[in-house]
Coordinates of C-alpha atoms in Angstrom, one line a residue:
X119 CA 0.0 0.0 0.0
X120 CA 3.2 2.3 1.0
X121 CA 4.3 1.3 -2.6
X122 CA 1.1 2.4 -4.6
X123 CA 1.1 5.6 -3.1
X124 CA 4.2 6.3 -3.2
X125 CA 4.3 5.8 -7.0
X126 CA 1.1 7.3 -7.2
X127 CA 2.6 10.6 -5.4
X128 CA 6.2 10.9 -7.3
X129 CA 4.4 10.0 -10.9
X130 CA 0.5 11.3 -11.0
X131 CA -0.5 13.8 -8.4
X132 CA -0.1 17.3 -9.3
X133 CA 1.3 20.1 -6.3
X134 CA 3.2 16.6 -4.7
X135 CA 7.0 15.8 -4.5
X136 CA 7.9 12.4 -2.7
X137 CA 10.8 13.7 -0.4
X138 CA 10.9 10.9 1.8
X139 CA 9.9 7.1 2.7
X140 CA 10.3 5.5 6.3
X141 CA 10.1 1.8 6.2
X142 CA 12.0 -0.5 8.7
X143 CA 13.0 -2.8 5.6
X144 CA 15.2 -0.3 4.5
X145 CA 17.1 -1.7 1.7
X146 CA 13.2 -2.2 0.6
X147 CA 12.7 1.3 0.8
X148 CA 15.7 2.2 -0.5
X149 CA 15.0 -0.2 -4.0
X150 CA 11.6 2.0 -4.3
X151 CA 13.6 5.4 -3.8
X152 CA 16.0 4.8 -6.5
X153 CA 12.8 3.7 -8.8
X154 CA 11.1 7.3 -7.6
X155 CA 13.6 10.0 -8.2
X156 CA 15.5 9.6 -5.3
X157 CA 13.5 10.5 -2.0
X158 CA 15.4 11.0 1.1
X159 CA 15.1 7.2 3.2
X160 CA 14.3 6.5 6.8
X161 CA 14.2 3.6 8.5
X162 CA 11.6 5.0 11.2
X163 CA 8.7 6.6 10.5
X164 CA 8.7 9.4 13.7
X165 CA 12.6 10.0 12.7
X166 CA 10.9 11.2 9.0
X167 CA 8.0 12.6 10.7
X168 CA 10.2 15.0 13.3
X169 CA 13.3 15.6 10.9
X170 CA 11.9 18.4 8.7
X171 CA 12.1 16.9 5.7
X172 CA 8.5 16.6 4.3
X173 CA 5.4 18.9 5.0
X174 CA 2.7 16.2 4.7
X175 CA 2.7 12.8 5.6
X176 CA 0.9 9.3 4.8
X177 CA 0.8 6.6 7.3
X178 CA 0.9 3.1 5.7
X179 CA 2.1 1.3 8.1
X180 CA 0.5 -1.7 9.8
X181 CA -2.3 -1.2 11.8
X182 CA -0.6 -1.2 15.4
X183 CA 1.7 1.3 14.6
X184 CA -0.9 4.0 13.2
X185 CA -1.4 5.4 16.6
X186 CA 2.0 6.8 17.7
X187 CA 2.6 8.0 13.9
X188 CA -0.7 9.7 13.8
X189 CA -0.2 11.6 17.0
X190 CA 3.5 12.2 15.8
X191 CA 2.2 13.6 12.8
X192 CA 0.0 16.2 15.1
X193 CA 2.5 17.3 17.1
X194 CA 4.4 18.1 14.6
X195 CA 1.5 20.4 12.7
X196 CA 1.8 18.2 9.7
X197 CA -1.4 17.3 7.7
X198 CA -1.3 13.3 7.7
X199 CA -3.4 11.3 5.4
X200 CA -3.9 7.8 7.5
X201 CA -5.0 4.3 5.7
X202 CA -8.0 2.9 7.9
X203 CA -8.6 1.4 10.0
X204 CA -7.1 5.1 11.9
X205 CA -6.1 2.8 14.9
X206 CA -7.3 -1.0 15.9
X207 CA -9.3 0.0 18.9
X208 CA -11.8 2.3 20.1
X209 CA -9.8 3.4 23.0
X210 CA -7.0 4.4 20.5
X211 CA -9.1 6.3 18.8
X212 CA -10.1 8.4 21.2
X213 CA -6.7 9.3 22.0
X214 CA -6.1 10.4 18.6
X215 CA -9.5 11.9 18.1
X216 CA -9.1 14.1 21.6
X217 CA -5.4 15.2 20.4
X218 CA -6.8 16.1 16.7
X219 CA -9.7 18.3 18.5
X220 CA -7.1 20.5 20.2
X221 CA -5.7 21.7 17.2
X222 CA -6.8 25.2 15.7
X223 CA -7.1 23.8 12.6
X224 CA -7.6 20.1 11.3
X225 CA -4.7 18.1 10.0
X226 CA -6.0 14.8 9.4
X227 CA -7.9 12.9 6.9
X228 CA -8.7 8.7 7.2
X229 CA -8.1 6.7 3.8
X230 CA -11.7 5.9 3.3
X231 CA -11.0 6.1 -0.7
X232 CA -14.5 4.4 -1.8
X233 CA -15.5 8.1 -0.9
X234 CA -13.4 9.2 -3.9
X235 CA -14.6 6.1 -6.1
X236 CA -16.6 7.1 -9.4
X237 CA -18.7 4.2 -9.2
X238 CA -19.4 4.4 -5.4
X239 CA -20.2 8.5 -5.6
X240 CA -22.6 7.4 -8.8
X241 CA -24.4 5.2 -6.6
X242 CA -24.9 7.7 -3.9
X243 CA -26.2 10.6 -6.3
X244 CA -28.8 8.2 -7.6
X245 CA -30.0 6.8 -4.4
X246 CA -28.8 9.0 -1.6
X247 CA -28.4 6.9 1.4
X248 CA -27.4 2.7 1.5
X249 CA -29.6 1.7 4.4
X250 CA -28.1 -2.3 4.8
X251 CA -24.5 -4.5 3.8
X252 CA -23.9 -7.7 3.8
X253 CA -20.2 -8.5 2.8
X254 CA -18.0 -11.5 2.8
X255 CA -14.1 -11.1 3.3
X256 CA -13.1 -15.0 2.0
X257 CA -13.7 -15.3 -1.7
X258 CA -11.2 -17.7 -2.8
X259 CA -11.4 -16.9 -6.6
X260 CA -10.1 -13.4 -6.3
X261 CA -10.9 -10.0 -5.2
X262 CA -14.5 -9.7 -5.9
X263 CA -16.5 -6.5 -4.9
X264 CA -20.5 -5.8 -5.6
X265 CA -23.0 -3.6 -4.7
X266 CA -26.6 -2.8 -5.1
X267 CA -29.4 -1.0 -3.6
X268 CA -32.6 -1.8 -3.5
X269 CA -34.7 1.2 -3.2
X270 CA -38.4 1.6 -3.7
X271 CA -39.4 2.2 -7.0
X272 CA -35.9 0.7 -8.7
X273 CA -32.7 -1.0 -7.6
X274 CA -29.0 0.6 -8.5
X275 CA -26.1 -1.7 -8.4
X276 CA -22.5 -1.3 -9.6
X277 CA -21.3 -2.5 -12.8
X278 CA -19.1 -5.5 -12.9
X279 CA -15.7 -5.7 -11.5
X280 CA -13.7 -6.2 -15.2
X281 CA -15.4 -3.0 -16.7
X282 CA -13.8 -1.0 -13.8
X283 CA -11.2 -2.4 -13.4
X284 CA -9.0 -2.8 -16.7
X285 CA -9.9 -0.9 -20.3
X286 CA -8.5 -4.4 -21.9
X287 CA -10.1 -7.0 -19.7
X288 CA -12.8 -9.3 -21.1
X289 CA -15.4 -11.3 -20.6
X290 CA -15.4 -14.7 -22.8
X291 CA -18.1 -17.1 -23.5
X292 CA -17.3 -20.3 -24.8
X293 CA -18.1 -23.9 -24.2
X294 CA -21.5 -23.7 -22.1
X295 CA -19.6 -21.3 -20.0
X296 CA -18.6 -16.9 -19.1
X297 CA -15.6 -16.3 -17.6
X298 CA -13.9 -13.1 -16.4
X299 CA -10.7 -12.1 -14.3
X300 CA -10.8 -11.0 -11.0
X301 CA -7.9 -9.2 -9.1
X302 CA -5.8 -10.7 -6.7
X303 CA -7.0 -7.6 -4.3
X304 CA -8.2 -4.5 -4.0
X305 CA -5.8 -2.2 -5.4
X306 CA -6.6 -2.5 -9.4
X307 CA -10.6 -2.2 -8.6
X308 CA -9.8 1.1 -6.7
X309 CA -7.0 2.4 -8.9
X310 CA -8.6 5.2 -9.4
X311 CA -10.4 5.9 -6.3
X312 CA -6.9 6.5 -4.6
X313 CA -5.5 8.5 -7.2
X314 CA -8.6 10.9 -6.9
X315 CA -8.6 10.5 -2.8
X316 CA -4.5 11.6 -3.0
X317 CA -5.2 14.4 -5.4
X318 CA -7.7 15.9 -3.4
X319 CA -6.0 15.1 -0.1
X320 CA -2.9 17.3 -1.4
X321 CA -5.1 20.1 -2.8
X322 CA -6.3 20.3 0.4
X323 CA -3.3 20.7 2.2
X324 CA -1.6 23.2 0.3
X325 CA -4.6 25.0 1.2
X326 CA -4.5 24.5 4.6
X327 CA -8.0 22.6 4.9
X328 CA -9.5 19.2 4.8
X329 CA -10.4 17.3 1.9
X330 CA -14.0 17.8 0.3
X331 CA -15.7 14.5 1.3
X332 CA -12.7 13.3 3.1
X333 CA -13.3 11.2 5.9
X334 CA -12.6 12.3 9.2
X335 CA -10.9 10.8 12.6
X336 CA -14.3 11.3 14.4
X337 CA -15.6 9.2 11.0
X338 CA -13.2 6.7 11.6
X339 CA -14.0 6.6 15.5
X340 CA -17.5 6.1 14.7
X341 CA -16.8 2.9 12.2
X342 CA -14.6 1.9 14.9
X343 CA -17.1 1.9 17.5
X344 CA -19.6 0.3 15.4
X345 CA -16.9 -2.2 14.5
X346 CA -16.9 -3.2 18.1
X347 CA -20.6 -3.2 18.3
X348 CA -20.7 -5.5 16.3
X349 CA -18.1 -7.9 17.8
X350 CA -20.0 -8.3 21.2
X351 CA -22.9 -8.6 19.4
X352 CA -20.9 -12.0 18.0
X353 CA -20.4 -12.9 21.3
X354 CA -23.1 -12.9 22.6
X355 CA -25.0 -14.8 20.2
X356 CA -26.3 -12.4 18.3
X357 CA -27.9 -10.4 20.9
X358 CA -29.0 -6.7 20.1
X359 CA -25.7 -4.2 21.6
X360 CA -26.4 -0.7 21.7
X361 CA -23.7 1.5 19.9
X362 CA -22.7 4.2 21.7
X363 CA -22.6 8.2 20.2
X364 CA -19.1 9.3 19.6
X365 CA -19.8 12.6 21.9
X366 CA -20.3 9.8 25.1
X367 CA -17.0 7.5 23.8
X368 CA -15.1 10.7 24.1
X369 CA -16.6 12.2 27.3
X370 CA -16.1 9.0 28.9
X371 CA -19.4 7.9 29.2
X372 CA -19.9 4.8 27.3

């Protein structure tokens, strides 16, 4: 993920220079550097984050370390464009969320890219709200995503995956039979939904605001929270769990 958006950065997103990576592999890093230009290379992310060097930051690390990078990032003043999940737990979160609220001004955006997806942003003009989802995370035939609403009067769904995903995929019918590719994960099917969700996210910056549509760390507290929800719900047998309001998680009272 580092990878894409590095590439995605150095080669396709206007007002952007990659100046640095931070990856404990570092003769990894170093391999992508010297395909990119040349960036500066770190072999710890808060070195990068406090060394002056860049004046933006994206976190693609794994999930555990998000945390201290995030809240490096703010006290720093640097605007920080985080891959979700923002941190693995609700109580994380808060941290993070309580930290980002006593800034003057906001510095940090979650990687929710579907936000920034053409097919996901056609569905929502046409329908307006998704009320249910039912999703699967094991397909063993590739990386297959769908989506349809159901709404009163007419159903919208998405497309399927090989028309967004490559102008030269195809689907062939032969032999009693249709068959398609699929990719091995999500990155070809939202190509473009990252490369939109970077270019605003830097437009933004230079500005000195959030992204339009971007999501937020109370947005990403909230799908935590929910996240969790739904967990003890597992574990108790399905039993109805109240979710709690963001504004009680961070006062404390849930």
């Amino acid at each position: 993920m580092g990878s894409d958006h590095a590439h995605n950065l150095a080669r396709g997103v206007r007002g952007a220079r990659l100046a640095a990576i931070a990856d404990a592999d570092v003769p990894r890093a170093e391999a992508l550097a010297a395909s990119l230009g040349g960036p500066r290379v770190f072999g710890d992310g808060e070195e990068m984050i406090s060394s002056g060097a860049v004046d933006a930051v994206i976190i693609a690390a794994p999930d555990p370390f998000h945390a201290p990078l995030a809240l490096a990032c703010l006290e720093a003043g640097l605007p920080v464009l985080c891959e979700k999940p923002l941190v693995p737990t609700a109580a994380e979160a808060v941290e993070v969320v309580r930290a980002h609220d006593a800034l003057p001004a906001p510095l940090m955006t979650v990687g929710f890219m579907r936000r920034f997806d053409p097919g996901y942003l056609a569905l929502r003009d046409a329908a307006g709200v998704l009320h249910t989802v039912e999703l699967q995370v094991h397909a063993q035939y590739g990386y297959d995503v769908r989506c349809e609403l159901v709404c009163e009067r007419a159903s919208v769904e998405l497309p399927p995956v090989p028309a967004l995903v490559e102008a030269d995929e195809v689907i062939v019918s032969t032999e009693l039979a249709r068959r398609s590719a699929y990719p091995a994960d999500w990155r070809p099917r939202f190509a473009a939904a990252y490369r939109a969700e970077l270019a605003a996210w830097v437009e933004a910056s230079l500005e000195h605001r959030p992204p339009e549509g971007g999501a937020t760390a109370r947005d990403a507290l909230r799908a935590t929270v929910l996240a969790e929800s739904v967990v003890r719900s597992m574990e108790q047998d399905g039993a109805r769990v109240a979710v709690p309001a963001v504004d009680d998680v961070l006062a404390g009272r849930a």
